[in-house]
């Protein structure tokens, strides 16, 4: 009962991470626009259609290469492009085609935007178009850079100061910075506050993952850790829903920020994890938390910290000999992940999977609104498809193994990316279904790699391995927005063709990752390794690790030691 309350309270706030990660999909939309003009309009001409106001023409606008012809009340005739305007020297009659002389002027009177779909976005708020368009394209990459930095900073702080304090600070920070974004006064303050929001959002997600795994028992840990991602996906679905209902960007941001306000009001009730307290030798505080858990769960005899620490100390004393003691006290660095060919090949493969999973995840998510049809429904389905994928991943991991699940889903995602290239652009429904299938398959691989990485490396470098993989993941999330936005640079490529190009790129990388994964060892049912020698042997001899058994202990003591050791591994993760 206690663990269930702590788990669902913690992962509920993970929805806010999914919300803020994808909020820019609708907040930074660039609607149709043309250059502003001096004066009042008397008539508007667009090809063979005429109207009395520009608002009546937007429904006919189909290409960025189109232009409007307007006649002002003083008789002047102007041609309005997106980034320039031209004044006709001869004003005899109002016609769309004109071969005479024209004077070209910059858009010194601002821009006119199509507000039929979005009343206001950050693009229309600060005119992030034409020569300032690159500023709009930096909104999501700078956010992802904050995600990268926040994961590193708050992960380290959580190890030093505790999970509880970081949970408090980052959850409150998400609410405060989320609201502050809506009241920023210019583009630069907007980006800075969003950067801080990204840091606390990423920090919460990383620490919450550790927090819940330290409270959940061994049997449920796989399901519990995987479904933290499911709540993140629910946040994406909330973005689609709020985006559909609210079309003004700052109101949209406020609604997204208050979605998880209940957790902010009660997060101070969450306790510190006993395992962090034990690692800091705060035994009395750890005992208090354990006693509280026992009362909630109606356990008559609570676990005694003194007994647990006594058994653990005996195990460590009897198990350390010679080289093991030296290796445990040695300071390890990133070079240890390349100490020999077996480990180096493993590291390169794991890094590629982390990068490909993150790149594919965000390319599929960010590009979903550009596939045609209803962009709100597209994003909602992209989030919803993750929910069953994590259930299938959990079942397959336990039944088929980690490697045997990872390989087919990586290759499947590659095949789907290639298949999308051959679907005619008119088949919007088929394209969306294929995009969902691609997100499903890459989502399984992306969720699985967290646990698989921790099992592939020995205790002495496990935290380093998962941390370095997470860094590659963040690099992929920073690169993904540029992949989606590159269509503004390659103007000769259609929108959908550009999206397809990068999905093909994801497909090639996924295929390469799937092939390299064949050389990785299976870790299902095998004991965790402690040294680099054992980890290397696991790759060379498939039976060597499974034949090893841990030293014998008495029943209850063994269970406690295993529980403690496994939880510390999750904390490292």
XYZ file of C-alpha atoms in Angstrom:
573
model
C 0.000 0.000 0.000
C 2.760 2.427 0.963
C 4.835 1.720 -2.136
C 1.783 2.070 -4.384
C 0.954 5.501 -2.977
C 4.536 6.706 -3.303
C 4.840 5.283 -6.823
C 1.676 6.783 -8.307
C 2.259 10.135 -6.601
C 5.769 10.317 -8.065
C 5.014 9.165 -11.597
C 1.973 11.453 -11.779
C 4.372 14.390 -11.933
C 6.262 12.639 -14.759
C 3.346 13.678 -16.963
C 4.501 17.286 -16.610
C 7.859 16.278 -18.097
C 6.120 14.891 -21.188
C 4.003 18.054 -21.321
C 6.909 20.492 -21.288
C 9.126 18.390 -23.572
C 6.566 18.564 -26.409
C 4.777 21.839 -25.604
C 6.605 23.751 -28.345
C 4.940 21.621 -31.019
C 1.927 23.954 -30.888
C 3.385 26.911 -28.999
C 5.967 27.730 -31.698
C 3.800 27.140 -34.771
C 4.390 29.442 -37.747
C 1.048 30.237 -39.419
C 0.607 31.692 -42.897
C 1.770 35.294 -43.049
C 2.539 38.181 -45.395
C 4.393 41.446 -45.093
C 2.546 44.343 -43.450
C 1.526 47.478 -45.365
C 0.996 51.185 -44.637
C -2.646 52.310 -44.713
C -6.127 50.846 -44.959
C -7.148 48.165 -47.453
C -9.996 48.718 -49.868
C -9.698 45.443 -51.815
C -7.590 42.264 -51.907
C -6.761 40.067 -54.899
C -5.389 36.534 -54.796
C -5.131 34.879 -58.223
C -8.744 34.914 -59.489
C -10.327 35.576 -56.092
C -11.052 38.977 -54.613
C -12.138 40.065 -51.156
C -12.496 43.170 -49.046
C -10.106 41.974 -46.294
C -7.061 39.760 -46.056
C -8.767 37.523 -43.448
C -11.084 36.254 -46.201
C -8.142 35.117 -48.331
C -6.271 32.886 -45.864
C -8.421 29.842 -46.645
C -7.157 30.011 -50.253
C -3.479 30.287 -49.303
C -1.650 27.102 -50.315
C 2.017 27.934 -50.850
C 4.691 30.137 -49.304
C 5.515 31.307 -52.833
C 2.086 32.909 -53.245
C 1.596 36.641 -52.880
C -1.306 39.020 -52.340
C -2.216 42.116 -54.308
C -3.948 44.818 -52.281
C -5.258 48.247 -53.107
C -5.230 50.881 -50.388
C -7.820 53.569 -49.879
C -5.425 56.166 -51.294
C -5.217 54.179 -54.562
C -1.773 52.628 -54.096
C -1.364 49.000 -55.203
C 1.016 46.721 -53.301
C 2.211 43.161 -53.812
C 2.721 41.429 -50.464
C 5.154 38.524 -50.215
C 6.085 36.792 -46.991
C 9.333 38.678 -46.445
C 9.063 41.719 -48.720
C 6.540 44.053 -50.322
C 6.491 45.794 -53.683
C 4.752 49.029 -54.674
C 3.556 49.229 -58.250
C 4.539 52.407 -60.031
C 1.434 52.382 -62.272
C -1.971 52.168 -60.535
C -4.320 51.977 -63.497
C -6.297 48.898 -62.549
C -6.179 46.116 -59.972
C -4.817 42.953 -61.607
C -2.907 40.013 -60.200
C -0.296 39.870 -62.956
C 1.820 42.990 -63.473
C 4.815 43.512 -65.804
C 5.586 47.140 -64.997
C 8.084 48.740 -62.661
C 7.933 48.030 -58.921
C 9.712 49.422 -55.885
C 10.700 46.788 -53.334
C 10.565 47.628 -49.598
C 11.356 45.636 -46.437
C 8.622 44.676 -43.968
C 9.068 47.731 -41.764
C 5.368 47.693 -40.794
C 5.531 44.180 -39.356
C 3.602 41.170 -40.586
C 0.013 39.992 -40.961
C -0.688 36.478 -39.691
C -3.424 33.962 -40.342
C -5.218 33.625 -36.992
C -7.965 31.258 -38.116
C -6.274 28.264 -36.449
C -3.945 29.802 -33.831
C -4.886 33.108 -32.287
C -1.360 33.684 -31.036
C 1.968 31.799 -30.962
C 5.439 32.847 -29.869
C 6.246 33.267 -33.572
C 3.482 35.826 -34.096
C 4.166 37.428 -30.703
C 7.760 38.383 -31.563
C 7.737 38.138 -35.394
C 10.061 35.122 -35.564
C 9.849 34.869 -39.344
C 12.055 35.645 -42.354
C 15.478 36.796 -41.118
C 14.439 35.933 -37.523
C 13.109 32.484 -38.389
C 16.259 30.809 -37.054
C 15.337 32.058 -33.584
C 12.103 30.072 -33.730
C 14.011 26.971 -34.817
C 16.251 27.255 -31.751
C 13.371 27.027 -29.255
C 13.237 23.223 -29.075
C 16.997 22.532 -29.394
C 17.821 24.961 -26.555
C 15.164 23.257 -24.438
C 16.749 19.869 -25.122
C 20.152 21.304 -24.230
C 18.659 22.261 -20.872
C 17.387 18.691 -20.572
C 20.922 17.395 -21.059
C 22.460 19.732 -18.484
C 19.643 19.227 -15.973
C 20.006 15.448 -16.058
C 23.701 15.716 -15.197
C 23.355 18.386 -12.500
C 20.324 17.091 -10.623
C 21.429 13.473 -10.879
C 24.612 14.383 -9.033
C 22.776 16.584 -6.519
C 20.349 13.738 -5.767
C 23.286 11.493 -4.854
C 24.726 14.174 -2.583
C 21.668 15.760 -0.933
C 19.071 13.027 -1.331
C 16.203 12.198 -3.674
C 13.540 13.850 -1.524
C 14.959 17.385 -1.710
C 15.485 17.195 -5.458
C 11.943 15.877 -5.916
C 10.640 18.861 -3.954
C 12.734 21.439 -5.779
C 12.268 20.156 -9.333
C 8.514 19.598 -9.024
C 8.021 23.101 -7.608
C 10.405 24.435 -10.262
C 8.349 22.913 -13.060
C 5.268 24.738 -11.843
C 7.001 28.076 -11.185
C 9.027 28.166 -14.405
C 6.087 26.789 -16.397
C 3.906 29.696 -15.293
C 6.781 32.158 -15.722
C 7.167 31.165 -19.384
C 3.676 32.485 -20.086
C 4.607 35.930 -18.728
C 7.981 36.433 -20.409
C 8.315 39.844 -22.047
C 10.565 39.036 -25.021
C 12.080 36.151 -26.958
C 15.315 35.975 -25.004
C 13.642 35.868 -21.602
C 11.304 33.223 -23.033
C 14.229 31.005 -24.094
C 16.084 31.497 -20.786
C 13.060 30.579 -18.652
C 12.306 27.605 -20.917
C 15.927 26.499 -20.516
C 15.527 26.545 -16.720
C 12.221 24.708 -17.099
C 13.990 22.045 -19.163
C 16.640 21.598 -16.482
C 14.167 21.003 -13.650
C 11.923 18.817 -15.840
C 14.838 16.602 -16.822
C 16.106 16.588 -13.250
C 12.747 15.439 -11.953
C 12.426 12.656 -14.523
C 15.886 11.262 -13.776
C 15.536 11.443 -9.988
C 11.929 10.198 -9.970
C 13.040 7.097 -11.869
C 15.636 6.373 -9.180
C 13.182 7.308 -6.421
C 10.445 4.870 -7.431
C 12.842 1.989 -8.145
C 14.296 2.364 -4.647
C 10.837 1.931 -3.127
C 9.473 -0.809 -5.394
C 10.388 -4.451 -4.755
C 12.529 -6.572 -7.049
C 9.627 -8.463 -8.642
C 7.788 -5.316 -9.728
C 10.783 -3.164 -10.588
C 10.803 -3.869 -14.333
C 7.152 -2.956 -14.711
C 7.384 0.031 -12.396
C 10.433 1.555 -14.060
C 9.114 1.015 -17.596
C 5.780 2.625 -16.805
C 7.394 5.860 -15.687
C 7.721 6.335 -19.445
C 4.019 5.576 -19.845
C 3.111 8.586 -17.710
C 5.490 10.676 -19.808
C 3.485 9.548 -22.856
C 0.270 10.590 -21.137
C 1.793 14.066 -20.873
C 2.155 14.115 -24.663
C -1.529 13.243 -24.977
C -2.403 16.152 -22.662
C -0.412 18.503 -24.918
C -2.551 17.428 -27.884
C -5.783 17.888 -25.929
C -4.917 21.319 -24.515
C -3.552 22.439 -27.886
C -6.879 21.566 -29.480
C -8.879 23.488 -26.857
C -6.641 26.543 -26.335
C -5.244 28.492 -29.297
C -3.429 31.349 -27.501
C 0.109 30.344 -26.606
C 0.438 31.912 -23.153
C -2.973 30.621 -22.008
C -2.010 27.232 -23.444
C 1.222 27.311 -21.420
C -0.605 28.173 -18.185
C -3.095 25.328 -18.609
C -0.260 22.881 -19.263
C 1.629 24.082 -16.183
C -1.285 23.733 -13.772
C -2.148 20.226 -14.997
C 0.007 18.655 -12.280
C -0.499 21.283 -9.570
C -1.989 18.706 -7.111
C 1.377 16.957 -6.867
C 3.207 20.214 -6.138
C 0.878 20.788 -3.194
C 1.484 17.354 -1.662
C 5.017 16.396 -2.776
C 6.461 17.605 0.542
C 4.822 14.548 2.157
C 7.039 12.121 0.219
C 9.759 10.522 2.398
C 13.432 10.038 1.650
C 14.344 6.584 0.357
C 15.757 4.220 2.999
C 18.566 3.151 0.697
C 19.945 6.652 0.283
C 19.696 7.132 4.057
C 21.607 3.870 4.564
C 24.298 4.950 2.100
C 24.706 8.138 4.160
C 24.768 6.098 7.414
C 21.644 7.840 8.701
C 20.365 4.640 10.253
C 17.808 6.165 12.623
C 16.115 8.109 9.809
C 16.095 4.987 7.644
C 14.497 3.006 10.458
C 11.748 5.624 10.827
C 10.861 5.349 7.132
C 10.855 1.553 7.321
C 8.615 1.649 10.397
C 6.199 3.958 8.535
C 6.128 1.540 5.609
C 5.409 -1.332 8.003
C 2.461 0.515 9.581
C 0.955 1.389 6.194
C 1.392 -2.155 4.924
C 0.189 -3.692 8.214
C 3.378 -5.662 8.708
C 3.702 -6.817 12.311
C 7.505 -7.117 12.349
C 9.382 -4.384 10.516
C 12.835 -4.902 9.010
C 15.597 -3.857 11.408
C 18.282 -1.687 9.861
C 20.852 -3.007 12.309
C 20.309 -6.591 11.100
C 20.486 -5.584 7.437
C 23.723 -3.637 7.859
C 25.243 -6.436 9.929
C 24.621 -9.073 7.252
C 25.792 -6.752 4.504
C 29.039 -5.997 6.349
C 29.697 -9.704 6.872
C 29.132 -10.346 3.164
C 31.468 -7.581 2.085
C 34.158 -8.706 4.523
C 34.075 -12.345 3.383
C 33.749 -11.558 -0.322
C 36.636 -9.126 -0.764
C 40.018 -10.650 -1.578
C 43.111 -9.344 -3.313
C 42.322 -7.832 -6.677
C 38.629 -7.369 -5.925
C 39.440 -4.980 -3.100
C 41.816 -3.045 -5.308
C 39.297 -2.773 -8.129
C 36.518 -1.634 -5.823
C 38.610 1.255 -4.468
C 40.036 2.270 -7.828
C 38.686 5.441 -9.400
C 37.097 4.575 -12.716
C 36.600 6.821 -15.731
C 35.127 6.757 -19.219
C 38.196 4.939 -20.604
C 37.243 1.845 -18.598
C 34.317 1.414 -20.990
C 36.948 0.736 -23.687
C 39.351 -1.378 -21.607
C 39.333 -4.250 -24.136
C 37.805 -5.089 -27.493
C 34.789 -6.918 -26.041
C 33.786 -4.065 -23.724
C 34.640 -1.383 -26.302
C 32.413 -3.014 -28.945
C 29.678 -3.340 -26.359
C 29.964 0.339 -25.421
C 29.839 1.545 -29.026
C 26.753 -0.577 -29.698
C 24.984 0.572 -26.544
C 25.749 4.227 -27.264
C 24.392 3.848 -30.800
C 21.169 2.308 -29.472
C 20.744 5.143 -26.951
C 21.315 7.779 -29.642
C 19.087 6.065 -32.222
C 16.287 5.483 -29.725
C 16.210 9.106 -28.626
C 16.575 10.476 -32.162
C 13.809 8.232 -33.483
C 11.533 8.943 -30.526
C 11.629 12.708 -31.005
C 11.717 12.705 -34.819
C 8.517 10.632 -34.857
C 6.938 12.822 -32.150
C 7.904 16.263 -33.476
C 7.142 15.425 -37.109
C 3.721 13.912 -36.334
C 2.001 17.301 -36.650
C 3.356 17.669 -40.213
C 2.011 14.433 -41.675
C -1.322 15.785 -42.820
C -4.784 15.340 -41.372
C -5.576 16.618 -37.895
C -2.301 17.538 -36.185
C -3.877 17.349 -32.713
C -5.142 13.817 -33.292
C -1.779 12.825 -34.759
C 0.129 13.909 -31.647
C -2.470 12.319 -29.351
C -2.114 8.983 -31.144
C 1.691 9.233 -31.075
C 1.474 9.489 -27.294
C -1.243 6.853 -26.909
C 0.665 4.235 -28.905
C 3.388 4.216 -26.237
C 1.091 2.854 -23.544
C 0.732 -0.693 -24.982
C 4.339 -0.699 -26.203
C 5.719 -0.637 -22.651
C 3.424 -3.497 -21.604
C 4.646 -5.607 -24.508
C 8.247 -4.641 -23.726
C 7.909 -5.799 -20.112
C 6.382 -9.141 -21.080
C 8.897 -9.762 -23.869
C 11.868 -8.827 -21.662
C 10.895 -11.437 -19.097
C 9.883 -14.149 -21.571
C 12.251 -13.756 -24.530
C 15.141 -11.885 -22.964
C 16.557 -8.406 -23.372
C 18.586 -8.955 -26.544
C 15.958 -11.095 -28.253
C 13.404 -8.340 -27.692
C 15.666 -5.469 -28.682
C 16.848 -6.906 -32.009
C 13.467 -7.506 -33.709
C 12.019 -4.164 -32.615
C 15.061 -2.228 -33.850
C 14.915 -3.996 -37.202
C 11.127 -3.555 -37.328
C 11.464 0.183 -36.774
C 14.025 0.307 -39.597
C 11.684 -1.527 -41.990
C 8.795 0.761 -41.078
C 10.914 3.850 -41.749
C 11.745 2.504 -45.206
C 8.113 1.535 -45.831
C 6.962 5.084 -45.111
C 9.086 6.281 -48.050
C 6.932 4.287 -50.489
C 3.507 5.331 -49.207
C 1.885 7.903 -51.544
C 1.504 11.309 -49.903
C -2.247 11.291 -50.536
C -2.720 8.321 -48.186
C -2.696 10.363 -44.973
C -4.296 7.688 -42.811
C -1.817 5.042 -43.938
C 1.092 7.427 -43.330
C -0.122 8.200 -39.811
C -0.594 4.491 -39.016
C 2.915 3.723 -40.260
C 4.273 6.615 -38.195
C 2.527 5.211 -35.113
C 3.964 1.756 -35.799
C 7.432 3.271 -36.086
C 6.998 5.138 -32.802
C 5.738 1.917 -31.183
C 8.742 -0.154 -32.237
C 11.355 2.492 -31.426
C 9.581 3.095 -28.108
C 10.050 -0.548 -27.082
C 13.761 -0.368 -27.863
C 14.152 3.013 -26.181
C 12.474 1.877 -22.981
C 14.338 -1.436 -22.842
C 17.864 -0.037 -23.194
C 17.802 1.540 -19.711
C 17.693 -1.804 -17.902
C 19.762 -3.681 -20.475
C 22.670 -1.247 -20.138
C 22.729 -1.647 -16.362
C 22.905 -5.428 -16.743
C 25.638 -5.425 -19.401
C 28.245 -3.710 -17.235
C 29.842 -4.621 -13.901
C 29.116 -2.850 -10.653
C 32.322 -0.805 -10.698
C 31.364 1.038 -13.927
C 27.613 0.457 -14.073
C 26.646 3.994 -13.111
C 29.233 5.362 -15.523
C 27.906 3.206 -18.370
C 24.286 4.208 -17.861
C 25.287 7.844 -17.398
C 27.304 7.910 -20.627
C 24.453 6.221 -22.489
C 22.061 8.808 -21.121
C 24.372 11.539 -22.430
C 24.180 10.007 -25.928
C 20.419 9.924 -25.506
C 20.388 13.665 -24.750
C 22.568 14.351 -27.778
C 19.984 12.552 -29.905
C 17.194 14.663 -28.429
C 19.144 17.852 -29.224
C 19.769 16.748 -32.817
C 16.165 15.618 -33.471
C 14.597 19.128 -33.717
C 17.252 20.155 -36.254
C 16.346 17.109 -38.352
C 12.699 18.182 -38.389
C 13.517 21.867 -39.017
C 16.068 21.297 -41.792
C 13.293 21.575 -44.350
C 13.500 25.371 -43.940
C 17.095 25.167 -45.222
C 16.444 22.656 -48.003
C 13.728 24.715 -49.621
C 13.782 22.550 -52.742
C 12.527 19.557 -50.742
C 8.811 19.328 -49.940
C 7.779 19.231 -46.289
C 6.701 15.601 -46.278
C 9.731 14.531 -48.320
C 12.044 16.104 -45.755
C 10.258 14.315 -42.918
C 10.580 11.046 -44.836
C 14.289 11.648 -45.399
C 15.038 11.810 -41.706
C 12.783 8.886 -40.902
C 14.868 6.963 -43.442
C 17.990 8.153 -41.619
C 16.516 6.861 -38.354
C 15.703 3.600 -40.125
C 19.277 3.101 -41.314
C 20.654 3.747 -37.837
C 18.056 1.432 -36.285
C 18.983 -1.329 -38.720
C 22.678 -0.894 -37.937
C 21.910 -0.935 -34.205
C 19.836 -4.096 -34.579
C 22.642 -5.902 -36.420
C 25.257 -4.865 -33.854
C 22.959 -5.929 -30.997
C 23.274 -9.542 -32.188
C 26.816 -9.508 -30.814
C 25.682 -8.433 -27.338
C 25.249 -11.114 -24.650
C 21.862 -12.027 -23.206
C 21.460 -10.974 -19.561
C 18.096 -12.521 -18.664
C 18.459 -14.796 -15.647
C 22.145 -14.077 -15.195
C 23.682 -12.644 -12.024
C 25.029 -9.128 -12.228
C 28.782 -8.946 -12.735
C 31.103 -7.116 -10.351
C 34.354 -6.775 -12.305
C 35.341 -5.980 -15.875
C 36.836 -9.477 -16.177
C 33.468 -11.065 -15.385
C 31.676 -8.699 -17.796
C 34.153 -9.603 -20.552
C 33.693 -13.324 -19.920
C 29.918 -12.870 -20.156
C 30.413 -11.769 -23.738
C 32.869 -14.516 -24.673
C 31.219 -17.505 -22.988
C 27.442 -17.555 -22.841
C 27.436 -20.167 -20.099
C 30.157 -18.791 -17.890
C 28.039 -16.270 -16.074
C 24.993 -18.438 -15.723
C 27.058 -21.176 -14.146
C 28.357 -18.850 -11.449
C 26.402 -18.699 -8.255
C 26.662 -16.207 -5.436
C 27.988 -17.349 -2.070
C 25.472 -19.021 0.181
C 23.715 -17.136 2.953
C 20.914 -17.893 5.302
C 17.437 -17.426 3.822
C 16.203 -14.118 5.302
C 19.631 -12.520 5.270
C 20.191 -13.412 1.608
C 16.888 -11.868 0.629
C 17.745 -8.647 2.451
C 21.223 -8.433 0.939
C 19.840 -9.043 -2.568
C 17.185 -6.405 -2.015
C 19.726 -3.878 -0.817
C 22.216 -4.584 -3.609
C 19.614 -4.471 -6.356
C 18.200 -1.195 -5.084
C 21.653 0.407 -5.007
C 22.120 -0.699 -8.611
C 18.881 1.060 -9.513
C 20.081 4.127 -7.636
C 23.258 4.123 -9.735
C 21.086 3.887 -12.810
